[in-house]
Coordinates of C-alpha atoms in Angstrom, one line a residue:
M1 CA 12.9 -14.6 -19.4
K2 CA 16.3 -14.5 -17.7
H3 CA 15.2 -13.0 -14.4
Q4 CA 11.7 -14.5 -14.1
K5 CA 12.5 -16.9 -11.2
Q6 CA 14.3 -14.1 -9.3
I7 CA 11.5 -11.7 -9.8
L8 CA 8.8 -14.1 -8.7
N9 CA 10.8 -15.2 -5.7
I10 CA 10.5 -11.6 -4.4
A11 CA 7.1 -10.7 -5.8
L12 CA 4.9 -13.6 -4.8
P13 CA 5.7 -13.4 -1.0
A14 CA 5.2 -9.6 -1.2
M15 CA 1.8 -10.2 -2.8
G16 CA 0.9 -12.7 -0.1
E17 CA 2.0 -10.3 2.6
N18 CA -0.1 -7.4 1.1
L19 CA -3.1 -9.7 0.9
L20 CA -2.7 -10.8 4.5
Q21 CA -2.4 -7.2 5.8
M22 CA -5.6 -6.4 3.9
L23 CA -7.4 -9.4 5.3
M24 CA -6.6 -8.3 8.9
G25 CA -8.9 -5.3 8.5
L26 CA -11.6 -7.5 6.8
V27 CA -11.5 -10.0 9.7
D28 CA -12.0 -7.2 12.2
N29 CA -14.9 -5.8 10.2
Y30 CA -16.6 -9.2 9.9
L31 CA -16.3 -10.0 13.6
V32 CA -17.4 -6.5 14.7
A33 CA -20.4 -6.9 12.4
Q34 CA -21.8 -9.2 15.1
L35 CA -21.9 -6.3 17.5
G36 CA -24.3 -4.1 15.4
L37 CA -24.3 -1.5 12.6
S38 CA -22.9 1.3 14.6
A39 CA -19.9 -0.9 15.6
V40 CA -19.2 -2.1 12.1
S41 CA -19.5 1.4 10.6
G42 CA -17.2 2.9 13.2
V43 CA -14.6 0.2 12.8
A44 CA -14.8 0.5 9.0
V45 CA -14.3 4.2 9.0
A46 CA -11.4 3.9 11.5
N47 CA -9.8 1.3 9.3
N48 CA -9.9 3.7 6.4
I49 CA -7.6 6.0 8.5
I50 CA -5.4 3.1 9.5
T51 CA -5.1 2.3 5.8
I52 CA -3.6 5.8 5.3
Y53 CA -1.1 5.0 8.1
Q54 CA -0.2 1.7 6.4
A55 CA 0.3 3.5 3.1
L56 CA 2.9 5.8 4.7
F57 CA 4.7 2.8 6.3
I58 CA 4.7 1.0 3.0
A59 CA 6.3 4.1 1.3
I60 CA 9.0 4.2 4.0
G61 CA 9.5 0.5 3.6
S62 CA 10.1 0.9 -0.2
A63 CA 12.8 3.6 0.7
I64 CA 14.3 1.3 3.2
T65 CA 14.4 -1.7 0.8
S66 CA 16.0 0.5 -1.9
I67 CA 18.8 2.0 0.1
V68 CA 19.6 -1.1 2.1
A69 CA 19.7 -3.4 -1.0
K70 CA 22.1 -0.9 -2.7
S71 CA 24.4 -0.8 0.4
L72 CA 24.4 -4.6 0.6
A73 CA 25.2 -5.0 -3.1
Q74 CA 28.1 -2.7 -2.5
K75 CA 29.2 -4.9 0.4
D76 CA 29.2 -1.8 2.7
Q77 CA 28.3 -3.4 6.1
S78 CA 28.8 -0.2 8.1
A79 CA 26.4 1.7 5.8
Y80 CA 23.9 -1.1 6.2
Q81 CA 24.0 -0.9 10.0
G82 CA 23.6 2.9 9.9
Y83 CA 20.6 2.6 7.5
Q84 CA 19.0 -0.1 9.7
N85 CA 19.2 2.1 12.8
D86 CA 18.0 5.1 10.9
A87 CA 15.1 3.2 9.4
L88 CA 13.9 2.0 12.8
S89 CA 14.3 5.5 14.3
L90 CA 12.3 7.0 11.5
T91 CA 9.6 4.4 11.8
I92 CA 9.3 5.0 15.6
I93 CA 9.1 8.8 15.1
L94 CA 6.3 8.5 12.6
S95 CA 4.5 5.9 14.7
L96 CA 4.6 8.2 17.8
I97 CA 3.1 11.1 15.8
L98 CA 0.4 9.0 14.3
G99 CA -0.3 7.3 17.7
V100 CA -0.8 10.7 19.4
I101 CA -3.1 11.8 16.6
S102 CA -5.2 8.6 17.0
V103 CA -5.5 8.8 20.7
V104 CA -6.1 12.5 21.1
W105 CA -8.1 13.3 18.0
G106 CA -9.4 9.9 16.8
T107 CA -13.1 10.6 17.6
T108 CA -12.8 14.1 16.1
L109 CA -11.3 12.8 12.9
L110 CA -14.3 10.4 12.5
K111 CA -16.7 13.2 13.1
L112 CA -15.0 15.4 10.5
L113 CA -15.7 12.5 8.0
G114 CA -19.4 13.0 8.7
T115 CA -20.1 10.0 10.9
Q116 CA -22.9 10.0 13.4
N117 CA -22.0 10.5 17.1
S118 CA -22.6 6.9 18.0
V119 CA -20.5 5.7 15.2
S120 CA -17.8 8.3 16.0
E121 CA -17.6 7.2 19.6
I122 CA -17.2 3.5 18.8
G123 CA -14.8 4.1 15.9
G124 CA -12.9 6.6 18.0
R125 CA -12.2 4.0 20.7
Y126 CA -11.1 1.5 18.1
L127 CA -8.8 4.0 16.5
A128 CA -7.4 5.1 19.8
L129 CA -6.3 1.5 20.5
V130 CA -5.2 0.3 17.1
G131 CA -3.9 3.7 16.0
G132 CA -2.2 4.2 19.4
G133 CA -0.5 0.9 18.8
V134 CA 0.4 1.6 15.2
L135 CA 4.1 1.4 16.2
F136 CA 3.8 -2.4 15.7
L137 CA 2.3 -2.0 12.2
G138 CA 5.1 0.3 11.3
L139 CA 7.8 -1.9 12.7
M140 CA 6.4 -5.0 11.0
T141 CA 6.5 -3.1 7.7
S142 CA 10.1 -1.8 8.2
L143 CA 11.5 -5.0 9.6
G144 CA 10.0 -6.9 6.7
S145 CA 11.6 -4.4 4.3
L146 CA 15.0 -5.0 5.9
L147 CA 14.6 -8.8 5.6
R148 CA 13.5 -8.5 1.9
A149 CA 16.6 -6.3 1.2
R150 CA 18.7 -9.1 2.7
G151 CA 17.1 -11.7 0.5
R152 CA 14.8 -13.3 3.1
V153 CA 11.7 -12.5 1.0
R154 CA 9.3 -15.2 2.3
L155 CA 9.8 -14.7 6.1
P156 CA 7.7 -11.4 6.3
M157 CA 4.8 -13.2 4.6
Y158 CA 5.0 -16.2 7.0
V159 CA 5.0 -13.8 10.0
S160 CA 2.0 -11.9 8.5
L161 CA 0.2 -15.2 8.2
V162 CA 0.9 -16.0 11.9
S163 CA -0.1 -12.6 12.9
N164 CA -3.4 -12.8 11.0
L165 CA -4.3 -16.2 12.4
L166 CA -3.5 -15.0 15.9
N167 CA -5.6 -11.9 15.3
A168 CA -8.6 -13.9 14.1
L169 CA -8.4 -16.2 17.1
L170 CA -7.9 -13.5 19.8
S171 CA -10.7 -11.3 18.2
T172 CA -13.1 -14.2 18.2
L173 CA -12.4 -15.0 21.8
A174 CA -12.7 -11.3 22.7
I175 CA -16.2 -11.1 21.2
F176 CA -17.8 -14.4 21.8
L177 CA -16.1 -15.6 25.0
F178 CA -15.1 -12.5 27.0
N179 CA -17.7 -10.0 25.6
W180 CA -15.0 -7.3 25.3
G181 CA -16.6 -5.8 22.2
V182 CA -14.8 -3.4 19.9
E183 CA -12.1 -2.8 22.5
G184 CA -11.3 -6.5 22.6
V185 CA -11.0 -6.7 18.8
A186 CA -8.7 -3.7 18.8
A187 CA -6.5 -5.1 21.5
A188 CA -6.3 -8.4 19.7
T189 CA -5.1 -6.6 16.5
V190 CA -2.4 -4.7 18.4
L191 CA -1.2 -7.8 20.3
S192 CA -1.0 -9.9 17.2
R193 CA 1.1 -7.2 15.5
A194 CA 3.3 -6.9 18.5
I195 CA 4.1 -10.6 18.5
G196 CA 4.8 -10.4 14.7
T197 CA 7.2 -7.5 15.4
L198 CA 9.1 -9.6 18.0
I199 CA 9.4 -12.5 15.6
L200 CA 10.8 -10.3 12.8
A201 CA 13.2 -8.5 15.2
K202 CA 14.5 -11.9 16.5
Q203 CA 15.1 -13.1 12.9
L204 CA 17.1 -9.9 12.2
K205 CA 19.0 -10.6 15.4
L206 CA 18.2 -7.1 16.7
K207 CA 19.1 -6.4 20.3
V208 CA 17.7 -3.4 22.1
W209 CA 21.0 -2.7 23.9
D210 CA 22.8 -2.6 20.5
W211 CA 20.4 -0.2 18.9
Q212 CA 20.5 3.6 19.5
F213 CA 17.5 5.7 18.8
H214 CA 18.3 9.2 17.4
L215 CA 16.5 12.0 15.7
A216 CA 19.3 12.7 13.2
I217 CA 18.1 10.5 10.3
D218 CA 20.4 9.9 7.4
R219 CA 19.8 12.4 4.6
D220 CA 19.8 9.8 1.9
L221 CA 17.1 7.8 3.6
L222 CA 15.0 10.9 4.2
R223 CA 15.5 11.9 0.6
L224 CA 13.8 8.7 -0.5
A225 CA 11.3 8.2 2.4
L226 CA 9.8 11.7 2.5
P227 CA 8.8 12.1 -1.2
A228 CA 7.6 8.5 -1.2
S229 CA 5.3 9.2 1.8
L230 CA 4.1 12.4 0.3
E231 CA 3.3 10.6 -2.9
R232 CA 1.1 8.2 -1.0
L233 CA -0.6 11.1 0.8
M234 CA -1.2 12.9 -2.4
M235 CA -2.9 9.8 -3.8
R236 CA -5.1 9.5 -0.7
A237 CA -6.0 13.1 -0.7
G238 CA -7.0 12.9 -4.4
D239 CA -9.0 9.8 -3.8
L240 CA -11.1 11.7 -1.2
V241 CA -11.9 14.4 -3.8
I242 CA -12.8 11.8 -6.3
V243 CA -15.2 10.2 -3.9
A244 CA -16.7 13.7 -3.3
L245 CA -17.3 13.9 -7.1
I246 CA -18.9 10.5 -7.2
V247 CA -21.2 11.4 -4.3
T248 CA -22.9 13.9 -6.6
F249 CA -24.1 11.0 -8.8
G250 CA -26.3 9.6 -6.1
T251 CA -26.2 6.9 -3.4
K252 CA -26.7 4.0 -5.8
V253 CA -23.7 5.0 -7.9
V254 CA -21.6 5.6 -4.7
A255 CA -22.5 2.1 -3.6
G256 CA -21.7 0.6 -7.0
N257 CA -18.4 2.3 -7.1
A258 CA -17.5 1.1 -3.7
I259 CA -18.4 -2.5 -4.7
G260 CA -16.3 -2.2 -7.9
E261 CA -13.3 -0.9 -6.0
T262 CA -13.6 -3.7 -3.4
L263 CA -13.4 -6.2 -6.2
T264 CA -10.7 -4.5 -8.2
Q265 CA -8.3 -4.1 -5.3
F266 CA -7.4 -7.7 -6.0
N267 CA -6.3 -6.6 -9.6
Y268 CA -3.5 -4.6 -8.1
M269 CA -2.0 -7.3 -5.9
P270 CA 0.3 -8.7 -8.6
G271 CA 1.5 -5.2 -9.5
L272 CA 2.2 -4.3 -5.9
G273 CA 4.2 -7.5 -5.4
L274 CA 6.1 -6.9 -8.6
S275 CA 6.8 -3.3 -7.5
T276 CA 8.6 -4.7 -4.5
A277 CA 10.7 -6.9 -6.8
A278 CA 11.4 -3.8 -8.9
V279 CA 12.7 -1.8 -6.0
V280 CA 14.9 -4.6 -4.6
L281 CA 16.4 -5.7 -7.9
T282 CA 16.9 -2.2 -9.4
A283 CA 18.7 -1.0 -6.2
H284 CA 20.7 -4.3 -6.1
Y285 CA 22.0 -4.0 -9.7
L286 CA 22.5 -0.2 -9.3
G287 CA 24.8 -1.0 -6.3
Q288 CA 26.7 -3.3 -8.6
A289 CA 26.7 -0.8 -11.5
K290 CA 25.0 -3.4 -13.7
I291 CA 22.9 -1.1 -15.9
D292 CA 22.2 -3.8 -18.5
Q293 CA 20.6 -6.0 -15.8
I294 CA 18.4 -3.1 -14.7
R295 CA 17.1 -2.8 -18.3
Q296 CA 16.3 -6.5 -18.5
V297 CA 14.6 -6.6 -15.1
E298 CA 12.5 -3.6 -16.0
R299 CA 11.2 -5.2 -19.2
E300 CA 10.5 -8.5 -17.6
I301 CA 8.7 -7.1 -14.6
Y302 CA 6.5 -4.8 -16.7
L303 CA 5.5 -7.7 -19.0
I304 CA 4.7 -10.0 -16.1
A305 CA 2.7 -7.2 -14.4
V306 CA 0.6 -6.5 -17.5
L307 CA -0.1 -10.2 -18.1
S308 CA -0.9 -11.1 -14.5
M309 CA -3.0 -8.0 -13.8
G310 CA -4.7 -8.3 -17.1
V311 CA -5.8 -11.9 -16.6
L312 CA -7.0 -11.2 -13.1
A313 CA -8.9 -8.0 -14.1
G314 CA -10.5 -9.9 -17.0
F315 CA -11.5 -12.7 -14.8
I316 CA -13.1 -10.4 -12.3
L317 CA -14.8 -8.4 -15.1
L318 CA -16.4 -11.6 -16.4
L319 CA -17.6 -12.6 -12.9
G320 CA -18.6 -9.1 -12.0
P321 CA -22.4 -9.6 -12.2
V322 CA -22.1 -12.7 -10.0
L323 CA -19.7 -11.2 -7.5
G324 CA -21.6 -7.9 -7.3
R325 CA -24.7 -9.7 -6.2
L326 CA -22.9 -10.8 -3.1
F327 CA -23.1 -7.2 -2.0
T328 CA -26.4 -5.9 -3.5
D329 CA -29.4 -6.8 -5.8
N330 CA -29.8 -3.1 -6.8
T331 CA -29.6 -2.9 -10.6
S332 CA -28.2 0.6 -10.7
A333 CA -25.5 -0.2 -8.2
L334 CA -24.6 -3.3 -10.1
Q335 CA -24.3 -1.4 -13.4
A336 CA -22.0 1.2 -11.6
S337 CA -19.8 -1.6 -10.3
Q338 CA -19.5 -3.1 -13.8
T339 CA -18.3 0.3 -15.0
V340 CA -15.5 0.3 -12.5
L341 CA -14.5 -3.3 -13.4
L342 CA -14.5 -2.4 -17.1
F343 CA -12.3 0.6 -16.8
S344 CA -10.0 -1.2 -14.4
F345 CA -9.5 -3.9 -17.1
L346 CA -9.0 -1.5 -19.9
G347 CA -6.5 0.5 -18.0
T348 CA -4.4 -2.5 -17.0
P349 CA -1.3 -1.7 -19.2
V350 CA -1.0 1.9 -17.9
T351 CA -1.8 1.0 -14.3
A352 CA 0.8 -1.7 -14.3
G353 CA 3.3 0.8 -15.9
T354 CA 2.6 3.4 -13.2
L355 CA 3.2 0.9 -10.4
V356 CA 6.3 -0.6 -11.9
Y357 CA 8.1 2.6 -13.1
T358 CA 7.3 4.3 -9.8
A359 CA 9.1 1.4 -8.0
I360 CA 12.0 1.5 -10.5
W361 CA 12.6 5.2 -9.8
Q362 CA 12.6 4.5 -6.1
G363 CA 15.1 1.7 -6.7
L364 CA 17.2 4.2 -8.6
G365 CA 17.2 6.4 -5.6
N366 CA 14.8 9.1 -7.0
A367 CA 11.5 9.3 -5.1
K368 CA 10.9 12.9 -6.0
L369 CA 10.0 12.3 -9.7
P370 CA 7.1 9.9 -8.9
F371 CA 5.9 12.4 -6.3
Y372 CA 5.8 15.3 -8.7
T373 CA 4.3 13.1 -11.4
T374 CA 1.6 11.8 -9.1
S375 CA 0.8 15.3 -7.9
I376 CA 0.3 16.6 -11.5
G377 CA -1.5 13.5 -12.7
M378 CA -3.9 13.4 -9.7
W379 CA -4.9 17.0 -9.5
L380 CA -4.7 18.2 -13.1
I381 CA -5.9 15.0 -14.8
R382 CA -7.8 12.7 -12.5
V383 CA -9.6 15.4 -10.5
L384 CA -9.9 18.3 -13.0
I385 CA -10.7 16.2 -16.1
G386 CA -12.8 13.9 -14.0
Y387 CA -14.9 16.9 -13.0
L388 CA -15.1 18.1 -16.6
L389 CA -16.1 14.7 -18.0
G390 CA -18.2 13.4 -15.1
I391 CA -20.1 16.5 -14.1
S392 CA -19.7 19.2 -16.8
L393 CA -20.2 16.8 -19.7
Q394 CA -22.5 14.6 -17.7
L395 CA -20.7 11.4 -18.4
G396 CA -21.2 10.4 -14.8
L397 CA -19.1 7.6 -13.3
S398 CA -17.7 6.7 -16.7
G399 CA -16.2 10.2 -17.1
V400 CA -14.5 10.0 -13.7
W401 CA -13.0 6.6 -14.5
M402 CA -11.9 7.8 -18.0
A403 CA -9.9 10.5 -16.2
T404 CA -8.4 7.9 -13.9
V405 CA -7.2 5.9 -16.9
L406 CA -5.8 9.1 -18.5
D407 CA -4.0 9.9 -15.2
N408 CA -2.3 6.5 -15.2
L409 CA -1.5 6.9 -18.9
F410 CA 0.3 10.2 -18.3
R411 CA 2.2 8.9 -15.3
H412 CA 3.2 5.7 -17.0
F413 CA 4.6 7.3 -20.1
F414 CA 6.2 10.2 -18.3
L415 CA 8.0 8.0 -15.9
Y416 CA 9.0 5.6 -18.7
K417 CA 10.4 8.3 -21.0
R418 CA 12.4 9.8 -18.2
Y419 CA 13.6 6.4 -17.2
R420 CA 14.8 5.6 -20.8
R421 CA 16.6 9.0 -20.9
Y422 CA 18.2 8.3 -17.6
I423 CA 19.3 4.7 -18.1
G424 CA 20.5 5.3 -21.7

């Protein structure tokens, strides 16, 4: 494959960075577990909200990567500088909004999710600190996107590694040496991200006095960033409804589904990394008007995504009974987790297609089409058909996951057909 090395040079560091960001939350949960069930429950629920924030920043990061890579390919330095300023301004604006929500309404948000008062109070304090300092999560994501667009694809991963190691060290000291509890863990997370932000900013040679914050964000950047962010929000909102459907099947099924999703999240790592490569390379070759190269990159990325995700999903499916027992010995829960692993494996080709072609459309400068497609697929297929199959036809968890595969099937082929028509 002609572009294999180029693709993997971008995708592998992106996979590593995504994995490291996910591990930061897991480290916090593990260390907080030493403080009791209320603490670990509160931090876990708060981290679910932080994950939504992170999804928004990742969506904005994809838009930044696309538009900056295109401007660099066109050798338009003035446009690049403008997009860089606008990207950082947009990140700061969103961070301030999310920060205020976390500080003022953090505890209320947790209570709305049905947590007990003791859990809400602890989780609210953690969310107020980590969410209040979400600016550094946002800036790390955006600065990393700017570096990837400039070809420095490994540096964001190395900085994430440093940030994670620092977080683990500071969190451990906060709990076992200083007895600062949940607040200490939260402060360690924010501080480690702040240091990561400073390292990335220095590598980009950003100087505060050379940068001007402004509310008037470039229209092209907004045209990509807003639909991409809404697409992520639509996915999260739909996931909440799906969880509500699964709750009707009983606590054991809910637990099994949670275990299965915990294991299958690793299946998506190759696809997410390859999606980053798809955005960068598609935008790069679009800027150079090399349509044939876009066609070749698209085919190669999809093939690599299917193979890598398929092998990983198959491996986890085979080891499912063993891995599941790390979480529970309940037979019903283990059976439910195997159902999730099975459908995740069977749906690999269309899941890979959904990830790759969403990224390619973002690289082409059209984030609205994936947003519309996700909205239709999530609510008319995944939720509606999931309800009909899972509850009305009493297929249970299998019915819900059948609808999930159908949703990805629809989105994959719709985005692919439109892409073929657009690219010629």
